[in-house]
């Protein structure tokens, strides 16, 4: 059974994900590159990795709580 603390953690993970995606969006002001051959700066690579990790943490916690996340 999910507790208040579980949902509090989920909200915190969602907030972290939102922050990481906002940072990522600032690094790509013209949108994302159209090709897989695009060269990314180290800062962009780090932001992409951080957003991916934040998404995975959020997704895992949501699944633990019985949520459908895709």
PDB file of C-alpha atoms in Angstrom:
ATOM      1  CA  UNK A   1       0.000   0.000   0.000  1.00  0.00           C
ATOM      2  CA  UNK A   2       1.377   3.369  -1.011  1.00  0.00           C
ATOM      3  CA  UNK A   3       2.004   5.836   1.775  1.00  0.00           C
ATOM      4  CA  UNK A   4       2.001   9.599   1.888  1.00  0.00           C
ATOM      5  CA  UNK A   5       5.805   9.461   1.857  1.00  0.00           C
ATOM      6  CA  UNK A   6       5.741   7.381  -1.337  1.00  0.00           C
ATOM      7  CA  UNK A   7       3.624   9.963  -3.108  1.00  0.00           C
ATOM      8  CA  UNK A   8       5.702  12.798  -1.673  1.00  0.00           C
ATOM      9  CA  UNK A   9       8.791  11.139  -3.166  1.00  0.00           C
ATOM     10  CA  UNK A  10       7.001  10.742  -6.501  1.00  0.00           C
ATOM     11  CA  UNK A  11       6.131  14.454  -6.535  1.00  0.00           C
ATOM     12  CA  UNK A  12       9.754  15.323  -5.733  1.00  0.00           C
ATOM     13  CA  UNK A  13      10.967  13.074  -8.553  1.00  0.00           C
ATOM     14  CA  UNK A  14       8.470  14.711 -10.921  1.00  0.00           C
ATOM     15  CA  UNK A  15       9.720  18.143  -9.899  1.00  0.00           C
ATOM     16  CA  UNK A  16      13.323  17.082 -10.462  1.00  0.00           C
ATOM     17  CA  UNK A  17      12.409  15.718 -13.891  1.00  0.00           C
ATOM     18  CA  UNK A  18      10.670  18.968 -14.783  1.00  0.00           C
ATOM     19  CA  UNK A  19      13.731  20.990 -13.731  1.00  0.00           C
ATOM     20  CA  UNK A  20      16.062  18.801 -15.796  1.00  0.00           C
ATOM     21  CA  UNK A  21      13.846  19.055 -18.884  1.00  0.00           C
ATOM     22  CA  UNK A  22      13.635  22.844 -18.498  1.00  0.00           C
ATOM     23  CA  UNK A  23      17.434  23.038 -18.344  1.00  0.00           C
ATOM     24  CA  UNK A  24      17.668  20.812 -21.402  1.00  0.00           C
ATOM     25  CA  UNK A  25      15.233  23.031 -23.317  1.00  0.00           C
ATOM     26  CA  UNK A  26      17.391  26.088 -22.585  1.00  0.00           C
ATOM     27  CA  UNK A  27      20.393  24.336 -24.124  1.00  0.00           C
ATOM     28  CA  UNK A  28      18.479  23.754 -27.371  1.00  0.00           C
ATOM     29  CA  UNK A  29      16.811  27.124 -28.031  1.00  0.00           C
ATOM     30  CA  UNK A  30      16.234  26.343 -31.717  1.00  0.00           C
ATOM     31  CA  UNK A  31      14.826  22.884 -31.077  1.00  0.00           C
ATOM     32  CA  UNK A  32      16.577  19.551 -31.212  1.00  0.00           C
ATOM     33  CA  UNK A  33      18.887  18.659 -34.096  1.00  0.00           C
ATOM     34  CA  UNK A  34      17.225  16.762 -36.933  1.00  0.00           C
ATOM     35  CA  UNK A  35      19.903  14.112 -37.403  1.00  0.00           C
ATOM     36  CA  UNK A  36      21.566  11.492 -35.271  1.00  0.00           C
ATOM     37  CA  UNK A  37      24.936  12.790 -36.451  1.00  0.00           C
ATOM     38  CA  UNK A  38      24.503  16.080 -34.593  1.00  0.00           C
ATOM     39  CA  UNK A  39      27.400  17.150 -32.411  1.00  0.00           C
ATOM     40  CA  UNK A  40      26.455  17.931 -28.829  1.00  0.00           C
ATOM     41  CA  UNK A  41      28.453  20.001 -26.388  1.00  0.00           C
ATOM     42  CA  UNK A  42      29.543  18.346 -23.139  1.00  0.00           C
ATOM     43  CA  UNK A  43      26.964  20.466 -21.302  1.00  0.00           C
ATOM     44  CA  UNK A  44      24.204  19.291 -23.652  1.00  0.00           C
ATOM     45  CA  UNK A  45      25.284  15.657 -23.277  1.00  0.00           C
ATOM     46  CA  UNK A  46      25.244  15.984 -19.493  1.00  0.00           C
ATOM     47  CA  UNK A  47      21.795  17.618 -19.556  1.00  0.00           C
ATOM     48  CA  UNK A  48      20.439  14.843 -21.794  1.00  0.00           C
ATOM     49  CA  UNK A  49      21.861  12.186 -19.478  1.00  0.00           C
ATOM     50  CA  UNK A  50      20.487  13.971 -16.384  1.00  0.00           C
ATOM     51  CA  UNK A  51      17.005  14.213 -17.916  1.00  0.00           C
ATOM     52  CA  UNK A  52      17.097  10.528 -18.916  1.00  0.00           C
ATOM     53  CA  UNK A  53      18.124   9.501 -15.402  1.00  0.00           C
ATOM     54  CA  UNK A  54      15.440  11.702 -13.809  1.00  0.00           C
ATOM     55  CA  UNK A  55      12.808  10.191 -16.113  1.00  0.00           C
ATOM     56  CA  UNK A  56      13.893   6.655 -15.236  1.00  0.00           C
ATOM     57  CA  UNK A  57      13.731   7.361 -11.486  1.00  0.00           C
ATOM     58  CA  UNK A  58      10.270   8.895 -11.847  1.00  0.00           C
ATOM     59  CA  UNK A  59       9.052   6.045 -14.052  1.00  0.00           C
ATOM     60  CA  UNK A  60      10.311   3.375 -11.657  1.00  0.00           C
ATOM     61  CA  UNK A  61       8.683   5.003  -8.623  1.00  0.00           C
ATOM     62  CA  UNK A  62       5.397   5.485 -10.476  1.00  0.00           C
ATOM     63  CA  UNK A  63       5.415   1.808 -11.493  1.00  0.00           C
ATOM     64  CA  UNK A  64       6.120   0.790  -7.885  1.00  0.00           C
ATOM     65  CA  UNK A  65       3.009   2.723  -6.889  1.00  0.00           C
ATOM     66  CA  UNK A  66       0.925   1.006  -9.558  1.00  0.00           C
ATOM     67  CA  UNK A  67       0.868   3.875 -12.031  1.00  0.00           C
ATOM     68  CA  UNK A  68       0.900   3.488 -15.790  1.00  0.00           C
ATOM     69  CA  UNK A  69       3.859   5.370 -17.222  1.00  0.00           C
ATOM     70  CA  UNK A  70       4.956   5.251 -20.836  1.00  0.00           C
TER      71      UNK A  70
END
